[in-house]
CSV table of C-alpha atoms in Angstrom, one decimal:
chain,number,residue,atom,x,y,z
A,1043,UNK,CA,-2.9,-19.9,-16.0
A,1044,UNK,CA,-0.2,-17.5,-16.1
A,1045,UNK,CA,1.2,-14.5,-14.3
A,1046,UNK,CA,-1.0,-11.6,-14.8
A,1047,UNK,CA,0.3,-9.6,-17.4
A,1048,UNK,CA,-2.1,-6.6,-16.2
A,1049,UNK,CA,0.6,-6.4,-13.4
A,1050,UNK,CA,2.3,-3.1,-13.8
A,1051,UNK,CA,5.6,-4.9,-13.1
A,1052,UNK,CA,4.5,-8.4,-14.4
A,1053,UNK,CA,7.3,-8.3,-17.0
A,1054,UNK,CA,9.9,-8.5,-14.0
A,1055,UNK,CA,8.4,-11.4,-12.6
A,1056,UNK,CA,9.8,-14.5,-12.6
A,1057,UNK,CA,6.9,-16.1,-14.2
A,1058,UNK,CA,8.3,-20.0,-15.0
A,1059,UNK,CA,8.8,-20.8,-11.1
A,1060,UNK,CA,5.6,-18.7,-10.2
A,1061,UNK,CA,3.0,-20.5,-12.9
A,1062,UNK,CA,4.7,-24.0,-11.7
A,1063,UNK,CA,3.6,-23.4,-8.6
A,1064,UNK,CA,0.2,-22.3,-8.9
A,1065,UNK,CA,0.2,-25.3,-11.7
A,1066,UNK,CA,0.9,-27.6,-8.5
A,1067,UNK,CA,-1.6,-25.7,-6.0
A,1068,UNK,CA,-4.1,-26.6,-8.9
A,1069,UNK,CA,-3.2,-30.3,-9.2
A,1070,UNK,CA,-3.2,-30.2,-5.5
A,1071,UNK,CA,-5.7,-28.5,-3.8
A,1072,UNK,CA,-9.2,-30.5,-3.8
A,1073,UNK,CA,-11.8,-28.7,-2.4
A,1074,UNK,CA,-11.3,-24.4,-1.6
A,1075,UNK,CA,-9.3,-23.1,1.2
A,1076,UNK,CA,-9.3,-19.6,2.5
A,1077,UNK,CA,-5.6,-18.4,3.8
A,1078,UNK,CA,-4.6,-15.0,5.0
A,1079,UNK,CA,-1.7,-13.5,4.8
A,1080,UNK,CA,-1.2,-11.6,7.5
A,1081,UNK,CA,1.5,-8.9,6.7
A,1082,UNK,CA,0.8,-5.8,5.0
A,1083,UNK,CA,4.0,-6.1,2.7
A,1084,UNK,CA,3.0,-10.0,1.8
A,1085,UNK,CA,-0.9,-7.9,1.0
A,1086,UNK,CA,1.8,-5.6,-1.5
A,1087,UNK,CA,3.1,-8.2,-3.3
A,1088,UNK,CA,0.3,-10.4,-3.3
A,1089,UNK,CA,-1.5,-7.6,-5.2
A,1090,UNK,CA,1.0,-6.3,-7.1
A,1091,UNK,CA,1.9,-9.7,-8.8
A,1092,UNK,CA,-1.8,-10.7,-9.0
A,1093,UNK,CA,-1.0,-13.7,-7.5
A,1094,UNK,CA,-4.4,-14.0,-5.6
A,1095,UNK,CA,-5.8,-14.4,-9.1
A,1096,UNK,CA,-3.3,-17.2,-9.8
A,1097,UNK,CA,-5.4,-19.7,-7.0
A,1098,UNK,CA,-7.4,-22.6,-7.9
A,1099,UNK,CA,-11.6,-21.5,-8.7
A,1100,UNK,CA,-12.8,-20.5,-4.8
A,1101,UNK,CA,-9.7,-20.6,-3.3
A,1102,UNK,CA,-8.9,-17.2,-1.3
A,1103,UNK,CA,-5.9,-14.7,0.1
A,1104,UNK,CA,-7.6,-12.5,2.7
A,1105,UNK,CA,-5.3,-9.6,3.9
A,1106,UNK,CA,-4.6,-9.6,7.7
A,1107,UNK,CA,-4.2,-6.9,10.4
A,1108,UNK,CA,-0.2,-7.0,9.8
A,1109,UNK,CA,0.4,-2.8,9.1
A,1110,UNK,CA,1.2,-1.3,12.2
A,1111,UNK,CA,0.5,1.9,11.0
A,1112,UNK,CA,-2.8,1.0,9.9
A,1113,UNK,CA,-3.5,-0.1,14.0
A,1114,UNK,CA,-2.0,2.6,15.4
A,1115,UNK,CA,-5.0,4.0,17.6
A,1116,UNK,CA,-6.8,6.9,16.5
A,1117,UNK,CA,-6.5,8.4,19.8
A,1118,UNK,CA,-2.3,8.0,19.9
A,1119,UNK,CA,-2.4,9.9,16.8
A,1120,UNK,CA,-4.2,12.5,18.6
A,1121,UNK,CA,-1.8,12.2,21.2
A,1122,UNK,CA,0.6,13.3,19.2
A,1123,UNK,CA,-0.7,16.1,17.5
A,1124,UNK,CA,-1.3,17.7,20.8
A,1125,UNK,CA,2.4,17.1,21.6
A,1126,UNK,CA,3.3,18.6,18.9
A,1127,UNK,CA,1.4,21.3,18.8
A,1128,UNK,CA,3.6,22.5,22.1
A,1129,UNK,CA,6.3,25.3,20.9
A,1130,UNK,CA,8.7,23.3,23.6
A,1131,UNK,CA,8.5,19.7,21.2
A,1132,UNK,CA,10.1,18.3,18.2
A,1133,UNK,CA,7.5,15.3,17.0
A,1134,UNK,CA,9.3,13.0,15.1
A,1135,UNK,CA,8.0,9.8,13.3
A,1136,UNK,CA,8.8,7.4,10.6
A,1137,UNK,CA,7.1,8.8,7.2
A,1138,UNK,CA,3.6,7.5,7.2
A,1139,UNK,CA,2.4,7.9,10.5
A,1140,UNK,CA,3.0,11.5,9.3
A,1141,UNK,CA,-0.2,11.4,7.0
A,1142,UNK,CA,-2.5,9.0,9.3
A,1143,UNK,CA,-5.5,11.0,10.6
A,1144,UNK,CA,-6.8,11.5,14.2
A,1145,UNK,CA,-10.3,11.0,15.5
A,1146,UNK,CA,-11.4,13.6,12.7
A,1147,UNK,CA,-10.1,12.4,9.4
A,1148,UNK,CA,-12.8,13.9,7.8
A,1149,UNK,CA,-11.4,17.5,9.1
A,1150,UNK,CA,-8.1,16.3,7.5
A,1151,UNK,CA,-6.0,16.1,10.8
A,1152,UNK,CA,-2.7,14.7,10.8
A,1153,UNK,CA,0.6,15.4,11.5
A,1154,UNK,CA,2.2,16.5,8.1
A,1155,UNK,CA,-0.7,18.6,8.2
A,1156,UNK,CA,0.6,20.3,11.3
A,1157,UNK,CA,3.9,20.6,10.2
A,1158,UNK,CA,2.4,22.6,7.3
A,1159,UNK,CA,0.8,25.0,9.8
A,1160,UNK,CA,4.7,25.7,11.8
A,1161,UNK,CA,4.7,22.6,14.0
A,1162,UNK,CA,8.2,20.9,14.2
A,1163,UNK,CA,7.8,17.5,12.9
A,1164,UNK,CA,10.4,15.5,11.7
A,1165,UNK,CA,10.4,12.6,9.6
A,1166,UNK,CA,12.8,9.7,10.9
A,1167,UNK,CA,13.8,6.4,9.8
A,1168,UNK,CA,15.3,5.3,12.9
A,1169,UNK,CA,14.6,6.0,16.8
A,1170,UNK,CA,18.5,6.2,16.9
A,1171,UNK,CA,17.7,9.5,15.0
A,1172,UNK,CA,15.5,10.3,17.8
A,1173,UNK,CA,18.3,10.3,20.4
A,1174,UNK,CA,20.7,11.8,18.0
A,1175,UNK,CA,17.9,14.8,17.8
A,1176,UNK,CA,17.9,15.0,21.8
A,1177,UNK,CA,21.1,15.5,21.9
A,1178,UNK,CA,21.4,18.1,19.5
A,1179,UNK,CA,18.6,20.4,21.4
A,1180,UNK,CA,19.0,19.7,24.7
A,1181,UNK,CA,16.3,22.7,25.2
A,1182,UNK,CA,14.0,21.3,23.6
A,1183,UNK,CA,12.0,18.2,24.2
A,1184,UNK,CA,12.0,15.5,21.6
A,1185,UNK,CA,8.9,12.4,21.3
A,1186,UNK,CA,9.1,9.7,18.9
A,1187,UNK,CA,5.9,8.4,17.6
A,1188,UNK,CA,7.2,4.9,18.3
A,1189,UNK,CA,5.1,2.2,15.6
A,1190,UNK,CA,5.4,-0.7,14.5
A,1191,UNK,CA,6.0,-4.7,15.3
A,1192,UNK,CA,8.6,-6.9,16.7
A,1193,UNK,CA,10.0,-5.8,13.5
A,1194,UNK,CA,10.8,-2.0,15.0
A,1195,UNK,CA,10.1,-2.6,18.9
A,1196,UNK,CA,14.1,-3.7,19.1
A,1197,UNK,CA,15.0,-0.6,17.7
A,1198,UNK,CA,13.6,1.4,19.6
A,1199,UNK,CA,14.6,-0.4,23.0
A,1200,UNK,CA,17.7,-0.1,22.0
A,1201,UNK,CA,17.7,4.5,21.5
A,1202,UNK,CA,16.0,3.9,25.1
A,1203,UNK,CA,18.5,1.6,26.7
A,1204,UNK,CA,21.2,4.0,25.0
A,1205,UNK,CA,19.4,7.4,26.4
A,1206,UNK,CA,19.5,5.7,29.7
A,1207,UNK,CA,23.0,4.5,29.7
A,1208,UNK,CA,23.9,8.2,28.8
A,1209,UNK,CA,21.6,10.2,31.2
A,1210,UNK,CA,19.9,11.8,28.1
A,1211,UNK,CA,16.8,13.4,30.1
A,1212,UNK,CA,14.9,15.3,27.0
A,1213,UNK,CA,13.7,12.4,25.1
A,1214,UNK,CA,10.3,10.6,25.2
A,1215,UNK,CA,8.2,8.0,23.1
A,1216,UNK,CA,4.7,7.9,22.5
A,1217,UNK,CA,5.2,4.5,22.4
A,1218,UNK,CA,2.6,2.6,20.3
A,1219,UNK,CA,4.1,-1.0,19.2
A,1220,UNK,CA,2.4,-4.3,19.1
A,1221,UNK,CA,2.3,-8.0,18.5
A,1222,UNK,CA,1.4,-10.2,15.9
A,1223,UNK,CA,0.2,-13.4,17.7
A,1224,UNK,CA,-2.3,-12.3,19.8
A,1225,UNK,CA,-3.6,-10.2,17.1
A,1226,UNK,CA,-3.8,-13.6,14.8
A,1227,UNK,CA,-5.6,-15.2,18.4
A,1228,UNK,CA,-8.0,-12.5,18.1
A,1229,UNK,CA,-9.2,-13.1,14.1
A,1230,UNK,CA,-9.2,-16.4,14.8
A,1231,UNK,CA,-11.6,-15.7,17.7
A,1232,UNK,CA,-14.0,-14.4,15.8
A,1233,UNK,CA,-17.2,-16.3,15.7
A,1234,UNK,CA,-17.7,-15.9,11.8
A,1235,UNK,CA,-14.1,-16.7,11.3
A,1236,UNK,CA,-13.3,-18.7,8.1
A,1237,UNK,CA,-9.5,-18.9,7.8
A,1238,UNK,CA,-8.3,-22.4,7.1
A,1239,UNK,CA,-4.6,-21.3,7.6
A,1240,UNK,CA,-2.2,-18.4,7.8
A,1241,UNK,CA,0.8,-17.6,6.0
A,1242,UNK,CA,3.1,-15.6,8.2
A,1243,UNK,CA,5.3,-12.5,7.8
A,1244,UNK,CA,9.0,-13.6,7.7
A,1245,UNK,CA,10.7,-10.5,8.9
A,1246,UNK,CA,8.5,-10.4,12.5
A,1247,UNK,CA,9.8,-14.8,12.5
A,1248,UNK,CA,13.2,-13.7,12.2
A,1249,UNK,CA,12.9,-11.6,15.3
A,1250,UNK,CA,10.3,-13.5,17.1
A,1251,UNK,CA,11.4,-17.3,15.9
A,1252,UNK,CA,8.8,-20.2,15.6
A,1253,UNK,CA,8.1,-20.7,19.3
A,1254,UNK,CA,4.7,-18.6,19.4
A,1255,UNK,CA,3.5,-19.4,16.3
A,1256,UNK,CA,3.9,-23.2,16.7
A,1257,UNK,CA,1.9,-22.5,19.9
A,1258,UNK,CA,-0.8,-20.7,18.1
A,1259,UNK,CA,-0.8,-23.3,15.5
A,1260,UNK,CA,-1.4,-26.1,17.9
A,1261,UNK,CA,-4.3,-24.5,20.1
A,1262,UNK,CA,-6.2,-24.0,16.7
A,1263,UNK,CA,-5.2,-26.9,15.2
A,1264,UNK,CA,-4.5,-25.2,11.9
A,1265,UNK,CA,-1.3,-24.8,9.7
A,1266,UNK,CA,1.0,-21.9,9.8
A,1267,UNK,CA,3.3,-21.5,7.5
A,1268,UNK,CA,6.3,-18.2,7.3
A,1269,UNK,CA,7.0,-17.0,4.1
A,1270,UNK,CA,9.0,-14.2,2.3
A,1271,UNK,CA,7.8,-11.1,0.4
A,1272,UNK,CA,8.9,-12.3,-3.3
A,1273,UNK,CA,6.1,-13.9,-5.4
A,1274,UNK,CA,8.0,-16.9,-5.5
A,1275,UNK,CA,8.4,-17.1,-1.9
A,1276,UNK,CA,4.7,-16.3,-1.3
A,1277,UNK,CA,3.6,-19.1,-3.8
A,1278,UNK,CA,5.5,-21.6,-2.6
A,1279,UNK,CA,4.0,-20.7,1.2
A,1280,UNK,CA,0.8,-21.1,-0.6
A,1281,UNK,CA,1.6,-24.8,-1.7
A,1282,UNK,CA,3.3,-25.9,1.8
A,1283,UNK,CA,-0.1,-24.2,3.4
A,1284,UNK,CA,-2.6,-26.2,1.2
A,1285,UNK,CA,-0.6,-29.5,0.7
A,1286,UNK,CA,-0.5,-29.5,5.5
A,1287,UNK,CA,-4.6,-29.1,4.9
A,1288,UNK,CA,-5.2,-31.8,2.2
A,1289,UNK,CA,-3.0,-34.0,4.3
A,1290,UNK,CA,-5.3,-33.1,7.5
A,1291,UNK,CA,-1.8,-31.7,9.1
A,1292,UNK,CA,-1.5,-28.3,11.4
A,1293,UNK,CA,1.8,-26.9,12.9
A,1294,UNK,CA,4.6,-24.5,11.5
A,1295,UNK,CA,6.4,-24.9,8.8
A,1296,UNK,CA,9.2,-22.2,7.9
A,1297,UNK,CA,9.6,-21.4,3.8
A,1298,UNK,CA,11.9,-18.7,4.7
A,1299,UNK,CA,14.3,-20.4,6.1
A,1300,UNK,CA,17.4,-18.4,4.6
A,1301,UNK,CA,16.2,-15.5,7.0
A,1302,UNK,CA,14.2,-17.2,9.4
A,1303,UNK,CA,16.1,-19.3,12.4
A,1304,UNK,CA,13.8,-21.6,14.6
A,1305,UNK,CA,15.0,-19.4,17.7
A,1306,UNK,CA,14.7,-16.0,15.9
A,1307,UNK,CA,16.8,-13.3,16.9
A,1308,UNK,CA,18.0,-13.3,20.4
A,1309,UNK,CA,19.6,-10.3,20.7
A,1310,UNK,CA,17.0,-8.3,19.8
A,1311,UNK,CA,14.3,-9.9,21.8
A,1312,UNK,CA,16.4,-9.3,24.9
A,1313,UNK,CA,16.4,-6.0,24.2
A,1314,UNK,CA,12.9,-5.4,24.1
A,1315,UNK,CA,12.0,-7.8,26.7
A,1316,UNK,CA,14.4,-5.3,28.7
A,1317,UNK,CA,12.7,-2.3,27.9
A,1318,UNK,CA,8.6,-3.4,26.7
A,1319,UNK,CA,6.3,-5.7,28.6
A,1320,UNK,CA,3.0,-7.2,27.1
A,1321,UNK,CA,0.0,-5.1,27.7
A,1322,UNK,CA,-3.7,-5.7,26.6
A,1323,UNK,CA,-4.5,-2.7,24.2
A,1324,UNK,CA,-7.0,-1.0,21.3
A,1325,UNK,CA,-6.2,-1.4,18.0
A,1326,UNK,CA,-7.5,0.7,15.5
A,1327,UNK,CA,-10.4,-1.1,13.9
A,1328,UNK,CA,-10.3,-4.1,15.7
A,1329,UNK,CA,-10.9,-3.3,19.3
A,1330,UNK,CA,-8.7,-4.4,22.6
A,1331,UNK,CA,-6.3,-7.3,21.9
A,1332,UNK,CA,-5.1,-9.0,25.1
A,1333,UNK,CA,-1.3,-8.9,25.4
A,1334,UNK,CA,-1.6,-7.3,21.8
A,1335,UNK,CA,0.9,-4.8,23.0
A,1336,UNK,CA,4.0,-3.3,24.5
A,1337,UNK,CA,4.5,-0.9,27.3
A,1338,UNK,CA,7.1,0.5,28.8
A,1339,UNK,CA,8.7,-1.6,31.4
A,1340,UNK,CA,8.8,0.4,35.1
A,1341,UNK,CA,12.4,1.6,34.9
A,1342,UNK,CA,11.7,3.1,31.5
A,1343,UNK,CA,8.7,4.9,31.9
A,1344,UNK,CA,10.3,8.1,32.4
A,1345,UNK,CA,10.7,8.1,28.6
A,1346,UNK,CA,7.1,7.7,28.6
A,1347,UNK,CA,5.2,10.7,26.6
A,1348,UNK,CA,1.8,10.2,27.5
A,1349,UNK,CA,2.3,11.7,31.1
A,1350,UNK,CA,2.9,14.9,29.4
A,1351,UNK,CA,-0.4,15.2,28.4
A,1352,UNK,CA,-3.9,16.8,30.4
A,1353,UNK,CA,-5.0,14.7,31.4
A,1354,UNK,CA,-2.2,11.8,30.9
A,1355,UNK,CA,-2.7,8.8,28.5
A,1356,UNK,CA,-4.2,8.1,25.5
A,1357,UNK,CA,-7.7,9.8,25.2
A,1358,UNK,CA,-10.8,7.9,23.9
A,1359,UNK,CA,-11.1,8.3,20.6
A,1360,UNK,CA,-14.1,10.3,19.4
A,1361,UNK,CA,-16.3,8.9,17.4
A,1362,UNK,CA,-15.5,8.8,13.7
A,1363,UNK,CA,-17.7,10.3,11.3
A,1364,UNK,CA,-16.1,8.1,8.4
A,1365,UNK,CA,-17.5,5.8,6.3
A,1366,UNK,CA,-14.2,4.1,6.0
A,1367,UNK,CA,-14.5,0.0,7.0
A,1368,UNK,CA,-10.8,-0.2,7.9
A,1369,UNK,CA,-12.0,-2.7,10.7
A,1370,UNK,CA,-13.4,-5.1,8.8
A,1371,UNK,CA,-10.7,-5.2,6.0
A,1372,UNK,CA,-7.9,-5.4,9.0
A,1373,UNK,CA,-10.3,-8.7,9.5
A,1374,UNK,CA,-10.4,-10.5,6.1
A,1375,UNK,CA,-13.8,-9.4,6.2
A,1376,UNK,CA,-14.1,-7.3,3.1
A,1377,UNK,CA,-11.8,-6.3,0.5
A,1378,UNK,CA,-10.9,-2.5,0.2
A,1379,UNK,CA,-13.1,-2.3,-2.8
A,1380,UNK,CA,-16.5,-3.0,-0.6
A,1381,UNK,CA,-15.8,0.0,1.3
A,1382,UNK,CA,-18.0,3.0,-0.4
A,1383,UNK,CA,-15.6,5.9,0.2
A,1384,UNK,CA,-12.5,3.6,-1.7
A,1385,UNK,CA,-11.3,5.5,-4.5
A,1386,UNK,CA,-14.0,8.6,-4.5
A,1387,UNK,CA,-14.0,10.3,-0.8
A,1388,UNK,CA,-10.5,8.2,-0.4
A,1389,UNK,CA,-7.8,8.4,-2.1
A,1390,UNK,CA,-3.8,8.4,-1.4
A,1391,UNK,CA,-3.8,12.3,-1.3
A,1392,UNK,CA,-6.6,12.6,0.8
A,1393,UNK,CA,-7.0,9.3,2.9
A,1394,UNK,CA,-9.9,8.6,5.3
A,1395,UNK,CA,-8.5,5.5,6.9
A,1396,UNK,CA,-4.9,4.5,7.8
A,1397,UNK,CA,-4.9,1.5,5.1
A,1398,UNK,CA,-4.6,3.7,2.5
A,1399,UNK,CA,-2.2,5.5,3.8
A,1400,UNK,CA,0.8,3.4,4.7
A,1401,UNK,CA,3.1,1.6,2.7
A,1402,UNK,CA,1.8,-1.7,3.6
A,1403,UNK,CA,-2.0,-0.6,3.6
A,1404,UNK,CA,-4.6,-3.1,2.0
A,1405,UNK,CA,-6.2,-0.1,0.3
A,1406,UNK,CA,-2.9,1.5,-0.9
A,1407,UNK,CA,-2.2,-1.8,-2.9
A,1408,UNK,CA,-5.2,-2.0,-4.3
A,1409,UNK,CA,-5.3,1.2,-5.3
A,1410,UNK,CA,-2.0,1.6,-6.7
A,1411,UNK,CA,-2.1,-1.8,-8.6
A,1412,UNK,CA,-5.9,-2.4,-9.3
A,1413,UNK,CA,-6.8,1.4,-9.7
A,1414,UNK,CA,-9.8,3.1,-8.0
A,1415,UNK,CA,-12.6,1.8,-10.5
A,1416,UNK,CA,-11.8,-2.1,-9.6
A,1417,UNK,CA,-15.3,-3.9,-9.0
A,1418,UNK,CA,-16.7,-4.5,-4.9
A,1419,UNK,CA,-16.6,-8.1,-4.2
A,1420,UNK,CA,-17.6,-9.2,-0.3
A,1421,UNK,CA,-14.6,-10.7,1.5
């Protein structure tokens, strides 16, 4: 068993510490577990290293709901192209919500597309950009497409504590963040669910800490175990996952403990608890997640974009003519290549579902590192 050389950037690897390890998850594991990862960057490297091919005969990744822009509603994207449609706004975003579709990604909707057509939409890589922009055209108004995490939520409460501390009055989010706990709560809830144990994402730990995820971990009586994005990092999660099940143990158990502190990142939580407050809300694909997301606290909802619109809020999405199964593969319950549009109707330059557009997408790995002719297997 070694690293797969079939890896476009297999040569890079370090393949003596990765081939131990999946040596000692041989050795170790006795009958066939099924993990998911749940963070769209851990899905990346995962496939890009071939490391799900690594695992003992049966044993199985499956890719979780953790890509914010892949669960960013249909309808806020909607929201936001009627924003910025208006010759009064500036839209800005970080880069790929820019290409996710609206209720009608078959007619190819999105916001670069707008942009194309005269809208002002900027690409950002921080809401501190956001303010900066406010400030610049006070005559104009200026919405972020907020997305993302506890990752990105900090980040943003902070441009919002800053334009409220300064009296800015022309800035606005459409803000669409959420939370990874309750989204694992929901998989889990699933009647059909099959996941043994979860390895999760390391950079939303070293915001959050361990607190919610050792609570999640004992209500299911499962292991949880946070790893890093390196293939190293993600094997060796791998092992401390599968050696807590043979040994008929649950709880956390941090493998990314140079990054991740047991209490997280203070700081930044206060900030967000100062600004968001936990909200039941759609994801895309996967339905209403209690507490699966963050709203604007009361003395912050005058940032709030969504009253700009007629009528206000999020509209319902329509229904999508798209044979995309982005739902089920923000699951674990099918691979991108079971879908029947992947790699023929959708593609990176003209994607039908928000997996295979973002950075972090299960589809976008797969196609980039397994190609678009890669064989369907059922998840």
């Amino acid at each position: 068993m070694t690293l797969l050389t079939g890896s476009p950037v297999a040569a890079d690897a370090p393949p003596t510490r990765v081939n131990a390890l999946a040596a000692e998850l041989e050795d170790l594991a006795s009958r066939p577990w099924t993990l998911m990862e749940v963070c769209g960057g851990q899905t990346h490297a995962i496939v890009r290293w071939g490391l799900d091919q690594l695992l003992p005969s049966g044993m199985r990744l499956i890719h979780g709901p953790g890509c914010p822009v892949c669960v960013t509603p249909a309808a806020t994207v909607d929201a936001a192209l009627a924003l910025a449609r208006r010759p009064e706004v500036i839209l800005a975003s970080y880069g790929d919500m820019l290409r996710v579709p609206g209720s009608d990604p078959v007619g190819g909707a999105d916001l670069l597309g707008l942009r194309a057509t005269g809208g002002d939409v900027r690409l950002l890589t921080s809401p501190l950009e956001a303010l900066s922009l406010a400030r610049r055209h006070p005559d104009r108004l200026v919405v972020f497409l907020a997305v993302g995490f506890e990752t990105t939520a900090p980040a943003t409460a902070v441009a919002l504590l800053q334009a409220r501390r300064q009296g800015i009055e022309n800035l606005r989010v459409l803000a669409s963040h959420v939370r990874v706990v309750p989204a694992m709560e929901a998989v889990l809830s699933e009647p059909d669910c099959a996941i043994d144990g979860f390895l999760a994402a390391g950079h939303v730990a070293a915001v959050m800490g361990l607190g919610e995820l050792q609570a999640l971990a004992e209500r299911h009586r499962l292991p949880v175990v946070v790893t890093g994005f390196q293939p190293e990092e993600l094997m060796q999660g791998v092992v401390t996952c599968v050696r807590l099940l043979e040994e008929g143990g649950c709880g956390v158990r941090n493998a990314y403990g140079a990054v991740v502190r047991p209490d997280g990142n203070p700081q930044a939580r206060s900030a967000m608890e100062a600004v968001f407050e936990p909200v039941s809300a759609p994801w895309r694909g996967l339905g209403t997640i209690t507490g699966g997301a963050l709203a604007l606290r009361e003395d912050y909802r005058r940032f709030d974009a969504f009253p700009l619109l007629d009528p206000p809020g999020p509209t319902a999405a329509a229904p999508e003519d798209n044979p995309c199964i982005s739902g089920r593969i923000l699951q674990g319950r099918a691979l991108p290549s079971d879908c029947p549009a992947f790699g023929g109707r959708c593609r990176p330059e003209h994607p039908l579902g928000a997996p295979m557009v973002s950075s972090e997408g299960a589809c976008a790995a797969y196609h980039r590192y397994r190609g678009a002719g890669i064989p369907a297997r059922c998840g």
